[in-house]
PDB file of C-alpha atoms in Angstrom:
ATOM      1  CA  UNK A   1     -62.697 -15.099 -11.460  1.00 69.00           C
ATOM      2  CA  UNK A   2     -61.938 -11.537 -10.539  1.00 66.00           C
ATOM      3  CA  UNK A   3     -60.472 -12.842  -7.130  1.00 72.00           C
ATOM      4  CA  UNK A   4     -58.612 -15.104  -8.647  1.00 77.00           C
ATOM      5  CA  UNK A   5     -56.855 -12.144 -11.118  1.00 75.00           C
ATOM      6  CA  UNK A   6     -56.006  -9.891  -7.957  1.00 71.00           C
ATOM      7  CA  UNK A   7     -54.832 -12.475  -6.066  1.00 74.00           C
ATOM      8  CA  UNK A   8     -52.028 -13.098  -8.911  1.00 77.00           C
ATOM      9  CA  UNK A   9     -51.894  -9.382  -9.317  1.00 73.00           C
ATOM     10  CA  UNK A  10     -50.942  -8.807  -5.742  1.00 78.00           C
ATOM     11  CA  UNK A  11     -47.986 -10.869  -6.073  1.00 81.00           C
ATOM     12  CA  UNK A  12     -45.307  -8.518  -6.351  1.00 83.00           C
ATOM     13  CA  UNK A  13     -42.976 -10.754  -8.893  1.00 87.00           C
ATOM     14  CA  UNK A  14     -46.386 -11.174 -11.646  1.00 89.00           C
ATOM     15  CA  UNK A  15     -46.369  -7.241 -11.398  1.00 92.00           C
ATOM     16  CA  UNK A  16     -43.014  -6.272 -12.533  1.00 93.00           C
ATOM     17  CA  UNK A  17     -42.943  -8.666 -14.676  1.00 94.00           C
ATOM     18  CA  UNK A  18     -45.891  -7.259 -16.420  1.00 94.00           C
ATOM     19  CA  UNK A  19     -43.910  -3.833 -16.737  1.00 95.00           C
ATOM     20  CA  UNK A  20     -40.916  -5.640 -18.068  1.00 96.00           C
ATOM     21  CA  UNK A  21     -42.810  -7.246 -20.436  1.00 96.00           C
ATOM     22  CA  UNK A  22     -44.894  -4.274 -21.964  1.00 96.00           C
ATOM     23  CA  UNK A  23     -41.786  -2.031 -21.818  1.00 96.00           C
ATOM     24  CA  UNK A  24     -39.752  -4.005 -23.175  1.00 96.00           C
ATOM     25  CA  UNK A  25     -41.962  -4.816 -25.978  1.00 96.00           C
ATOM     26  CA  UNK A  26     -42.634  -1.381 -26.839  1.00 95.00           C
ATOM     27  CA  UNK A  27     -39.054  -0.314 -26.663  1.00 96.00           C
ATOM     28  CA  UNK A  28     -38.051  -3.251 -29.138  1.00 96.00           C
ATOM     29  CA  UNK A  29     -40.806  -2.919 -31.557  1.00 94.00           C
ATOM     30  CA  UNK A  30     -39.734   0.779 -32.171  1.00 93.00           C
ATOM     31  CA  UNK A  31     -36.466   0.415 -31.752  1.00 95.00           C
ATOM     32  CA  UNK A  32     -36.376  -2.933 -34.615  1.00 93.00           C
ATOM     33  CA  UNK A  33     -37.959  -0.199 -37.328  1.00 91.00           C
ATOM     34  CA  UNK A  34     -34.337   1.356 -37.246  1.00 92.00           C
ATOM     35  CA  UNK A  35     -32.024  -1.231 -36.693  1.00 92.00           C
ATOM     36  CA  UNK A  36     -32.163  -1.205 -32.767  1.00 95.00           C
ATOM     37  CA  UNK A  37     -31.046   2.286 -32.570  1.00 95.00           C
ATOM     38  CA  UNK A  38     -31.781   3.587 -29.034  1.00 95.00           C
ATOM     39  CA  UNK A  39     -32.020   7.315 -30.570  1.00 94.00           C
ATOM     40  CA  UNK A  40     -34.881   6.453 -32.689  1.00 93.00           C
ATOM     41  CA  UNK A  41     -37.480   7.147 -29.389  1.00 94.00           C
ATOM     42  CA  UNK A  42     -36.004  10.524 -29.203  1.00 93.00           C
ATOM     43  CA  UNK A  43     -37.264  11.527 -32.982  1.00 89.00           C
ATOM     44  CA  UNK A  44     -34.561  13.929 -33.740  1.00 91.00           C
ATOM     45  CA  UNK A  45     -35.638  15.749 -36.778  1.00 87.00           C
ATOM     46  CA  UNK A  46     -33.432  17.151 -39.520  1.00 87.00           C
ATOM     47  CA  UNK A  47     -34.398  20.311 -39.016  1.00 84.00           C
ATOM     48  CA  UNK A  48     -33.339  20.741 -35.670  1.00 87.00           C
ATOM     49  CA  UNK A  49     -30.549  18.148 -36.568  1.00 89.00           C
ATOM     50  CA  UNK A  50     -28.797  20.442 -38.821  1.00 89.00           C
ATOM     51  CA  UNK A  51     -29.235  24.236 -36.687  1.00 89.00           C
ATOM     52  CA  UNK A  52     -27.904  21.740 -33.625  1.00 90.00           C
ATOM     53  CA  UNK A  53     -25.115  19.492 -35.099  1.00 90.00           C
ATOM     54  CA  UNK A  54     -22.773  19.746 -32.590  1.00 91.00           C
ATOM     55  CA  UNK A  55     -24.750  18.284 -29.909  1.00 92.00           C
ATOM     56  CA  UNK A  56     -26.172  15.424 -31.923  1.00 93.00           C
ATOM     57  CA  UNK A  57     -24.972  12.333 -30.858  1.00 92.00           C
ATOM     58  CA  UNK A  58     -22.985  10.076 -33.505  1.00 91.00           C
ATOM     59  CA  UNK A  59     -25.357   7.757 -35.790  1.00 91.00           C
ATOM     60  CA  UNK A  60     -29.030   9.286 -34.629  1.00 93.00           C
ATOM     61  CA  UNK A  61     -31.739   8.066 -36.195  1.00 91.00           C
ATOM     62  CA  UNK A  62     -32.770  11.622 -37.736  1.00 90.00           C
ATOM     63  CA  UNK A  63     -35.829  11.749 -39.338  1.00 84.00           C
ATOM     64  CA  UNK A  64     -36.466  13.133 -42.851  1.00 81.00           C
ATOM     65  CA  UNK A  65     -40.103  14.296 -42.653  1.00 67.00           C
ATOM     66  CA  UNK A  66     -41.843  15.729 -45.382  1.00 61.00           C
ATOM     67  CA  UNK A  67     -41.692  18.575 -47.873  1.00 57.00           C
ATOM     68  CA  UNK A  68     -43.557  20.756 -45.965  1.00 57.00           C
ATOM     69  CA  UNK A  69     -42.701  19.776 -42.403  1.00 55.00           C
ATOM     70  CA  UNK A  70     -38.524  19.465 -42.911  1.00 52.00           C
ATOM     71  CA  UNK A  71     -38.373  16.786 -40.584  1.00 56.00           C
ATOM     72  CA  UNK A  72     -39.362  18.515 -37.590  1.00 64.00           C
ATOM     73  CA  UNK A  73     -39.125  15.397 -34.889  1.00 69.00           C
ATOM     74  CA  UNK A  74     -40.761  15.753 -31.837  1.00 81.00           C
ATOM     75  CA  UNK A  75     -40.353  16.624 -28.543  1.00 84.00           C
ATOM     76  CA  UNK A  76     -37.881  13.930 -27.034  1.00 89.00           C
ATOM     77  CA  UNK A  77     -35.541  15.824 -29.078  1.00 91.00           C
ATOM     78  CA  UNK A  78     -35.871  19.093 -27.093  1.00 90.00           C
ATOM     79  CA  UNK A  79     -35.131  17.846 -24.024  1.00 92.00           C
ATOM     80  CA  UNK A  80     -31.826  16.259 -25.166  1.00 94.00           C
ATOM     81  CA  UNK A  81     -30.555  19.090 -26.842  1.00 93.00           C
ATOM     82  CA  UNK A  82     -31.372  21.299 -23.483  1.00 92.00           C
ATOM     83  CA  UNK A  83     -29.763  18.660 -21.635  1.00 94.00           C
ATOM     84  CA  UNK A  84     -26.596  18.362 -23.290  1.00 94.00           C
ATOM     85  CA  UNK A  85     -26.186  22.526 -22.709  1.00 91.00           C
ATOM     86  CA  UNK A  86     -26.289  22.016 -18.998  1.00 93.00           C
ATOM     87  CA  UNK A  87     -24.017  18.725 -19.272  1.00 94.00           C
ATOM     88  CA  UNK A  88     -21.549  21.212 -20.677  1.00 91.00           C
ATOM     89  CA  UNK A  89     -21.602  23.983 -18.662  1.00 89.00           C
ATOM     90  CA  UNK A  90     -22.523  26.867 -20.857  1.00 85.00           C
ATOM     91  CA  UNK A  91     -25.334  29.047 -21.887  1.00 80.00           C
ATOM     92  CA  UNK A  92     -25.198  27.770 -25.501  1.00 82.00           C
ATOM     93  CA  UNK A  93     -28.667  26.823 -25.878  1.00 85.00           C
ATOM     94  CA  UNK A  94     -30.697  24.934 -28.587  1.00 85.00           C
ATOM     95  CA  UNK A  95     -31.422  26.626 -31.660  1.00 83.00           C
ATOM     96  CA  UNK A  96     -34.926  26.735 -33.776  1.00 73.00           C
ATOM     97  CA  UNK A  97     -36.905  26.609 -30.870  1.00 71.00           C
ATOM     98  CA  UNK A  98     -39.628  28.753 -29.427  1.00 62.00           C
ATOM     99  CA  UNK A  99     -38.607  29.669 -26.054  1.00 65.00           C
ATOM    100  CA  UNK A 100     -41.627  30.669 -24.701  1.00 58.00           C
ATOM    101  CA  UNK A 101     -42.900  27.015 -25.320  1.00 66.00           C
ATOM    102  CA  UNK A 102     -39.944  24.558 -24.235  1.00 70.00           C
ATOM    103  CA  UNK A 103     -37.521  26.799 -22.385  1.00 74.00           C
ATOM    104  CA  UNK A 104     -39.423  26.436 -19.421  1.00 77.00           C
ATOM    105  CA  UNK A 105     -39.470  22.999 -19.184  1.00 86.00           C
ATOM    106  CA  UNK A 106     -35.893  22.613 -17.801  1.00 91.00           C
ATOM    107  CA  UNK A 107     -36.991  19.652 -15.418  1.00 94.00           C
ATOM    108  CA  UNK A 108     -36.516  16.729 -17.377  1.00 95.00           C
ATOM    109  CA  UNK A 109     -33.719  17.748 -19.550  1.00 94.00           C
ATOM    110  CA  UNK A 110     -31.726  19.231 -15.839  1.00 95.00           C
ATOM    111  CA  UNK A 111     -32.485  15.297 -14.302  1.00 96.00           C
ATOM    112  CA  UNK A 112     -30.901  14.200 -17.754  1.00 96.00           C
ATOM    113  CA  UNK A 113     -28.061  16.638 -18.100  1.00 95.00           C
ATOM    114  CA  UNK A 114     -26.432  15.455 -14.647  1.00 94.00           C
ATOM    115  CA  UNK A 115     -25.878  11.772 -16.722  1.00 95.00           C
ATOM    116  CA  UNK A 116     -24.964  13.482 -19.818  1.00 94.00           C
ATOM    117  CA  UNK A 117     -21.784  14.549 -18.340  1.00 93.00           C
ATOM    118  CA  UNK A 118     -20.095  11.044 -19.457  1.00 94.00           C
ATOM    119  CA  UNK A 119     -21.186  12.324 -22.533  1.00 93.00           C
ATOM    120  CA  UNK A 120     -23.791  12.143 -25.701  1.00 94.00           C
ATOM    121  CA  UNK A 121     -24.125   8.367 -25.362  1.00 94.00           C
ATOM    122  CA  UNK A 122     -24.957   8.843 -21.514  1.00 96.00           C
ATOM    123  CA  UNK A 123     -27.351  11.548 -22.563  1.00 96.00           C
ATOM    124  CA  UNK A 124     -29.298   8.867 -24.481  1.00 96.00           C
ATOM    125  CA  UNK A 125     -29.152   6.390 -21.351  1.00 96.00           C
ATOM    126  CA  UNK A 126     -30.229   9.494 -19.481  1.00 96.00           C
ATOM    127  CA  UNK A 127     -33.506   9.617 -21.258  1.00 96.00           C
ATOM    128  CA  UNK A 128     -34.544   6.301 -20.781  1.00 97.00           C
ATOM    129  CA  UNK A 129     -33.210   6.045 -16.956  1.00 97.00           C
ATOM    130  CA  UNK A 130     -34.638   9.322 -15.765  1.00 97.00           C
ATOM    131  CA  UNK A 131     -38.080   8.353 -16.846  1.00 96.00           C
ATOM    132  CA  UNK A 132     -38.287   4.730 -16.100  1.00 97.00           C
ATOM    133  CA  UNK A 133     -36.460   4.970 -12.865  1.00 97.00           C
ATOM    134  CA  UNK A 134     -38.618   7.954 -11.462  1.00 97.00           C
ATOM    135  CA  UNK A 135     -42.025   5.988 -12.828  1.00 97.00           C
ATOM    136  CA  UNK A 136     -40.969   3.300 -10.878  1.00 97.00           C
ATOM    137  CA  UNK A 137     -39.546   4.644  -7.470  1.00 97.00           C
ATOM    138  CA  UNK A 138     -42.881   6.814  -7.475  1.00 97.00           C
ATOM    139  CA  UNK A 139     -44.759   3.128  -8.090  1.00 97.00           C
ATOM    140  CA  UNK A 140     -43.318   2.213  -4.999  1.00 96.00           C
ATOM    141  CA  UNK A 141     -44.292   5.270  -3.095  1.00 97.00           C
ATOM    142  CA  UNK A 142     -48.007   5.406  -4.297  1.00 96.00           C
ATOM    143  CA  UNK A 143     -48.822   1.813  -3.200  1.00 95.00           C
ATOM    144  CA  UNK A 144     -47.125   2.675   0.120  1.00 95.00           C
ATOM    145  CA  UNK A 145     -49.508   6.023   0.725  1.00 96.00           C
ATOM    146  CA  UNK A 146     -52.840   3.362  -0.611  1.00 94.00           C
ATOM    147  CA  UNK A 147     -54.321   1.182   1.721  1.00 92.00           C
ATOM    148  CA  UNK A 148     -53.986  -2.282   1.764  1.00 89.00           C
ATOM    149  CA  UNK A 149     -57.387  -2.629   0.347  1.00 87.00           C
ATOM    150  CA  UNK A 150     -56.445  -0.514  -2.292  1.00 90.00           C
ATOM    151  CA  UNK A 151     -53.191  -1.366  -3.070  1.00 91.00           C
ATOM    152  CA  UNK A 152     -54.345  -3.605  -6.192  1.00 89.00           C
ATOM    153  CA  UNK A 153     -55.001  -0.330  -8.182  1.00 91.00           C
ATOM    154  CA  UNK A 154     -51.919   0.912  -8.130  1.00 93.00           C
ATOM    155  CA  UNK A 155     -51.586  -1.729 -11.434  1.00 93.00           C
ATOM    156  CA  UNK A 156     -53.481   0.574 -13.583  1.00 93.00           C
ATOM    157  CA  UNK A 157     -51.276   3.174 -12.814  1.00 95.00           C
ATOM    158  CA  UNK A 158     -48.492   0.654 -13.408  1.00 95.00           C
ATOM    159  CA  UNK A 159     -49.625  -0.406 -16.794  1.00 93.00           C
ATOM    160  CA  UNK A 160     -50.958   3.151 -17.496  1.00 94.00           C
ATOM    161  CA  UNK A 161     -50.581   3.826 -21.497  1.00 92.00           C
ATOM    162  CA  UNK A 162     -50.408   7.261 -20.548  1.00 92.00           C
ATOM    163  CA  UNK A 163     -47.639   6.974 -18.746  1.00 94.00           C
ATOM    164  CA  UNK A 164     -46.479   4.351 -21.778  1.00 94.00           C
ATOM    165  CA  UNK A 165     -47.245   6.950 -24.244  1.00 92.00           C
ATOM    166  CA  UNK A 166     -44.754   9.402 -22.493  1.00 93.00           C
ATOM    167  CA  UNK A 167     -42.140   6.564 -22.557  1.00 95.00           C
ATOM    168  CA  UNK A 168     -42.278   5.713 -26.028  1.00 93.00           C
ATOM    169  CA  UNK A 169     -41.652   9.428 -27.155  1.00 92.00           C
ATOM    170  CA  UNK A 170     -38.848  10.081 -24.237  1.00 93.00           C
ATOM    171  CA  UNK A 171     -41.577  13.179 -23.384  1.00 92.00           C
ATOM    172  CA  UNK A 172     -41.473  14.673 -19.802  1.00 91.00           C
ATOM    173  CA  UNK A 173     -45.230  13.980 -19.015  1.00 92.00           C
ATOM    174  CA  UNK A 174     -44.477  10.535 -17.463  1.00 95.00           C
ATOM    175  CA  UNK A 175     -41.441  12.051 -15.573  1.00 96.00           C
ATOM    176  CA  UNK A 176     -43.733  14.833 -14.017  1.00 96.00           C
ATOM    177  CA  UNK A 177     -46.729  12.746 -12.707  1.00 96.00           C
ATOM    178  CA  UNK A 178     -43.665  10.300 -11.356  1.00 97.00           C
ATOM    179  CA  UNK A 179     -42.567  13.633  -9.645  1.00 97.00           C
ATOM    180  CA  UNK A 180     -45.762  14.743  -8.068  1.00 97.00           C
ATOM    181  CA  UNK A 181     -46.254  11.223  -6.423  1.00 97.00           C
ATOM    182  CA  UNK A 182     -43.014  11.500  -4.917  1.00 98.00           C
ATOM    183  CA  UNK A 183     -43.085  15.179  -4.255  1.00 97.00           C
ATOM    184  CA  UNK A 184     -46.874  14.372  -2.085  1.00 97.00           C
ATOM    185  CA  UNK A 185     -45.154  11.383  -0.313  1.00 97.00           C
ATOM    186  CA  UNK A 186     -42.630  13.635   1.251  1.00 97.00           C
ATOM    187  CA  UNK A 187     -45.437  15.792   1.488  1.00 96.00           C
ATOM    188  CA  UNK A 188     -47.028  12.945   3.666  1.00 95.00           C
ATOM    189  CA  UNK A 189     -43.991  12.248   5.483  1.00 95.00           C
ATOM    190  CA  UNK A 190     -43.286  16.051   6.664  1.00 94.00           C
ATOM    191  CA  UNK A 191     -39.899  16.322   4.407  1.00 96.00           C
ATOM    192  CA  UNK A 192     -40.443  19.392   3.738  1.00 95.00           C
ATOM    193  CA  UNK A 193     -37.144  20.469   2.205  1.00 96.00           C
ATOM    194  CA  UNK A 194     -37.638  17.351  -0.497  1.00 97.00           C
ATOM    195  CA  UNK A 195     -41.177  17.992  -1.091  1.00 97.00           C
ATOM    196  CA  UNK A 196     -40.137  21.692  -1.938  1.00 97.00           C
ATOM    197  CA  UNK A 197     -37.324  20.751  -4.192  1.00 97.00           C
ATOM    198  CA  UNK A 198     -39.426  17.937  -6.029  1.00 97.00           C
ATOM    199  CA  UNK A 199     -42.727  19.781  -6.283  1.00 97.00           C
ATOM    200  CA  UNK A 200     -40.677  22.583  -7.821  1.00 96.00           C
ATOM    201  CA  UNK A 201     -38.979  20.022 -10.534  1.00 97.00           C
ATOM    202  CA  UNK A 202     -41.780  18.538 -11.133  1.00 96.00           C
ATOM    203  CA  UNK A 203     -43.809  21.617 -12.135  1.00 94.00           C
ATOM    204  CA  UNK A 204     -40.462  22.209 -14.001  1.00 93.00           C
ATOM    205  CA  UNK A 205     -41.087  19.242 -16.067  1.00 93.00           C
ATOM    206  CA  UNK A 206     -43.984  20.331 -17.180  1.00 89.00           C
ATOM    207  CA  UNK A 207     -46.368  23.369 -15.936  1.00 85.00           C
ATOM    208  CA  UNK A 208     -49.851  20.846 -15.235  1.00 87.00           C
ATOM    209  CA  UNK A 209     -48.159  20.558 -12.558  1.00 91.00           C
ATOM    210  CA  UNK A 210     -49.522  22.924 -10.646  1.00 88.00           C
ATOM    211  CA  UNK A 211     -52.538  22.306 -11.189  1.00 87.00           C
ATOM    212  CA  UNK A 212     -51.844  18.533  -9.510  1.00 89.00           C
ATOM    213  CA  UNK A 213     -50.554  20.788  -6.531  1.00 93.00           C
ATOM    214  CA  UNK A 214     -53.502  23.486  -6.287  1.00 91.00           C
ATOM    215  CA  UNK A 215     -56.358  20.803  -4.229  1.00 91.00           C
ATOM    216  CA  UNK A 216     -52.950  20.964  -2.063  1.00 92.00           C
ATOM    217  CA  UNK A 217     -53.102  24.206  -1.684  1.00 91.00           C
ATOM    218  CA  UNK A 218     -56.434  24.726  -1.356  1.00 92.00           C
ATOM    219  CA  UNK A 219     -57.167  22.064   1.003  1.00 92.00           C
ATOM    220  CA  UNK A 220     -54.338  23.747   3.632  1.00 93.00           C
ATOM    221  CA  UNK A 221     -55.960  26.838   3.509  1.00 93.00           C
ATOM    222  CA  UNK A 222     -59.726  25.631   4.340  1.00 93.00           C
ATOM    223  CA  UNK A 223     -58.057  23.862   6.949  1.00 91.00           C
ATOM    224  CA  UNK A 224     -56.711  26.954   8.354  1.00 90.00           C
ATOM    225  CA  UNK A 225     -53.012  25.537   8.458  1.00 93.00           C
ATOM    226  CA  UNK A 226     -51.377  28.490   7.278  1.00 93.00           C
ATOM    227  CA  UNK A 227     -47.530  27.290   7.551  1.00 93.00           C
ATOM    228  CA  UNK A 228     -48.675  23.969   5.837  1.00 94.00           C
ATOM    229  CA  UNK A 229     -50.379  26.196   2.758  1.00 94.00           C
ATOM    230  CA  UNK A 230     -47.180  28.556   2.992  1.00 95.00           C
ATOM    231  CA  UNK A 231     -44.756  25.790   2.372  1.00 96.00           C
ATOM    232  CA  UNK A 232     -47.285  24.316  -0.375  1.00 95.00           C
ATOM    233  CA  UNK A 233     -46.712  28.262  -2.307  1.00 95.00           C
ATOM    234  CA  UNK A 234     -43.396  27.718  -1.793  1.00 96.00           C
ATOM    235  CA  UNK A 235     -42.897  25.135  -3.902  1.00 95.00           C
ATOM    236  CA  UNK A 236     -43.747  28.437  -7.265  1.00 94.00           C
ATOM    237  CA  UNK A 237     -40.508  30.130  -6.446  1.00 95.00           C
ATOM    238  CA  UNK A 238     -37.694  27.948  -7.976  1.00 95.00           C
ATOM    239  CA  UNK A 239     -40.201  28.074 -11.103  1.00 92.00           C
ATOM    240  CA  UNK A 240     -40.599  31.890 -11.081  1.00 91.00           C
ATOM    241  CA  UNK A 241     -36.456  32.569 -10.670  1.00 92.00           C
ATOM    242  CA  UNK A 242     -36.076  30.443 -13.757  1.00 90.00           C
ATOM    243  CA  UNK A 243     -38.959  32.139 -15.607  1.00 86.00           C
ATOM    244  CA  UNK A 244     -37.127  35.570 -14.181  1.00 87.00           C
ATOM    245  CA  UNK A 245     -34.170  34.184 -15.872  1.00 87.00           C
ATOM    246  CA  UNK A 246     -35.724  33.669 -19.219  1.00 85.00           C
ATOM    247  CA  UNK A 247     -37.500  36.578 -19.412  1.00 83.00           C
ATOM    248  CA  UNK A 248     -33.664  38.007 -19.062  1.00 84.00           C
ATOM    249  CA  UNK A 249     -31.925  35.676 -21.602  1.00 82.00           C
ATOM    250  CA  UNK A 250     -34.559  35.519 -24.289  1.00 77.00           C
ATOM    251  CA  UNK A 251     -35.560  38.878 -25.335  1.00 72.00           C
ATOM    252  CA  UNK A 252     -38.761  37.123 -27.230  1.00 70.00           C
ATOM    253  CA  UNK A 253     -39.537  34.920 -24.398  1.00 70.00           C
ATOM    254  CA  UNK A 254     -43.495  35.335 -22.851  1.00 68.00           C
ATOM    255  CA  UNK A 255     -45.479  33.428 -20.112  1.00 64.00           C
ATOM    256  CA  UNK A 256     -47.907  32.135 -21.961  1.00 58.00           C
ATOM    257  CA  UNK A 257     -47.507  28.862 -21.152  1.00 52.00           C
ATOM    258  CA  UNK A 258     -50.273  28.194 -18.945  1.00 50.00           C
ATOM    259  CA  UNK A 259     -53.361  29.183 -21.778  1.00 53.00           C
ATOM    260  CA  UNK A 260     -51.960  25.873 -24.109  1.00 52.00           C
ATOM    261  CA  UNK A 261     -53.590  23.366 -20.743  1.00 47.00           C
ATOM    262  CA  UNK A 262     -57.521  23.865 -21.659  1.00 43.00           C
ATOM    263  CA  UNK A 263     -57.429  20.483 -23.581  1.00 49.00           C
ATOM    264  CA  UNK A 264     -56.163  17.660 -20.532  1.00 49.00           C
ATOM    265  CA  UNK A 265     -57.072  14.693 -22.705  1.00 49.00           C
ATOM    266  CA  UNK A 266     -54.942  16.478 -25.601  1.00 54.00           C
ATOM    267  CA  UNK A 267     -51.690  15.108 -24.675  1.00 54.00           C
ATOM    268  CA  UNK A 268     -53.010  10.996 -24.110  1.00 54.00           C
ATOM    269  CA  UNK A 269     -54.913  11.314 -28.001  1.00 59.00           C
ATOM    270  CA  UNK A 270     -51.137  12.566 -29.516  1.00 62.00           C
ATOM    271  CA  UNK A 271     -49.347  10.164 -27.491  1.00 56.00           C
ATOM    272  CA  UNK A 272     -51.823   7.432 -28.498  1.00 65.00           C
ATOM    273  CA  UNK A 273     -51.131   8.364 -32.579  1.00 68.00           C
ATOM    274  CA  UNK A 274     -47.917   8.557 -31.729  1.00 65.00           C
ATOM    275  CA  UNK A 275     -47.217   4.948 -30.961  1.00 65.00           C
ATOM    276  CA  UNK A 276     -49.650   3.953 -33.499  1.00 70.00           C
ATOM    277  CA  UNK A 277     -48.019   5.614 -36.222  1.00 71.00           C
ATOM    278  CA  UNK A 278     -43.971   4.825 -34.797  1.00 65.00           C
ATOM    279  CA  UNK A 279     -45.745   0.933 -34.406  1.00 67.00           C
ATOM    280  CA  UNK A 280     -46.871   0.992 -38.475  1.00 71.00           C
ATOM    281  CA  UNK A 281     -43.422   2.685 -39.894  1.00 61.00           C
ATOM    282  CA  UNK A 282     -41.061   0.842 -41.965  1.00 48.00           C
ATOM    283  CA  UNK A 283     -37.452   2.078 -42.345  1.00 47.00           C
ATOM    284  CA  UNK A 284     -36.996   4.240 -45.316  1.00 48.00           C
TER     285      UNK A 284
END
């Protein structure tokens, strides 16, 4: 029986189409609560709505929230606001939010800005191609590093709800791990250049990052292969120069970023609500 299962699961077609099918099933079940609106995975709350108006796109879903909570949205919303300052070219960032806590990741919403400048609508496409299309090249890359014998388990990471979780919220968690993968492939492969610039983005996306990066790091150095650990602590200083510059732009900004990563499983339990709760709301 369990032969039989990876021997259909190691055809490539029966794989994909697996992905298809639970993406596309996800995205339509949230997206049929508000009338098929592609903005309603970024949660745009009215909070953030109203201080930002002039970089929400035209007919968002916005949601209302509570009395207490005045619609705050969630994170998906962020990113698109950052994104749509660096799609036009100024320093006009988002307003209500703390910088120490989502200023500093720039990753997702920079991969998502270079689409946004067709404008708002190709912000929106943005979200959804940056993080699918990333998942999936880095897919490709993981089950070439595996061996053959262990190319079959590249399907849980495939099919990961993690990585589903991160989709269904438009949240930069997904789009980091994606980056990592690729970032240790050219790793792998000796591009070191690449593996610099995506090992920086990645811990760009989002700072757990680097701890994905530090048995890297380590490992070099027990191995005595000092240019090999060099280039692996060269991947901090993109990250530091934009820290550098927010320490400069945001008089209230502080690096304490890194104390809010003593709870891993933290982030797979919200996401996990998340779709639960998006999955059992009817449109108001």
């Amino acid at each position: 029986m369990m032969n039989t299962i990876i021997q259909i699961l190691e055809k490539t077609y029966i794989r994909y189409s697996l992905f298809i099918l639970v993406y596309t099933i996800t995205t339509l079940s949230i997206w049929k609560k508000y009338n098929y609106n592609p903005t309603s995975m970024i949660n745009f709350g009215m909070e953030f709505a109203v201080q930002n108006k002039e970089k929400m796109p035209d007919g968002a879903v916005v949601i209302l929230g509570n009395k207490d909570d005045l619609g705050a949205g969630y994170d998906g919303q962020i990113f698109y606001f950052y994104s749509r300052t660096i799609s036009e070219w100024n320093m006009d960032w988002p307003k209500g939010f703390d910088e120490s806590y989502r200023a500093p990741r720039i990753g997702y919403p920079l991969l998502v800005g270079v689409i946004g400048f067709f404008g708002k609508n190709a912000s929106i496409f943005g979200m959804y191609f940056v993080n699918i299309s990333l998942f999936l090249i880095s897919y490709i890359l993981l089950r070439r590093m595996l061996d053959e014998d262990k190319k079959i388990l590249s399907i849980f990471y495939l099919l990961s709800p993690f990585s589903l979780g991160s989709y269904a919220v438009l949240v930069s968690d997904s789009v980091m791990v994606s980056l990592v993968i690729i970032a240790y492939y050219f790793y792998l492969e000796e591009e070191n250049l690449y593996f610099v610039l995506v090992a920086s983005l990645a811990i760009l996306c989002k700072e757990p990052a680097l701890f994905l990066f530090f048995p890297l790091g380590v490992k070099t150095i027990l191995e005595k292969r000092i240019p090999k650990a060099l280039l692996v602590l060269s991947i901090l200083i993109i990250p530091i120069m934009w820290h550098v510059y927010l320490k400069v732009t945001f008089p209230n900004w502080r690096a304490t970023r890194l104390t809010d990563f003593i709870l891993p499983l933290e982030g797979i339990i919200t996401y996990s609500k998340s779709i639960a709760q998006t999955l059992n709301t009817t449109t108001d």
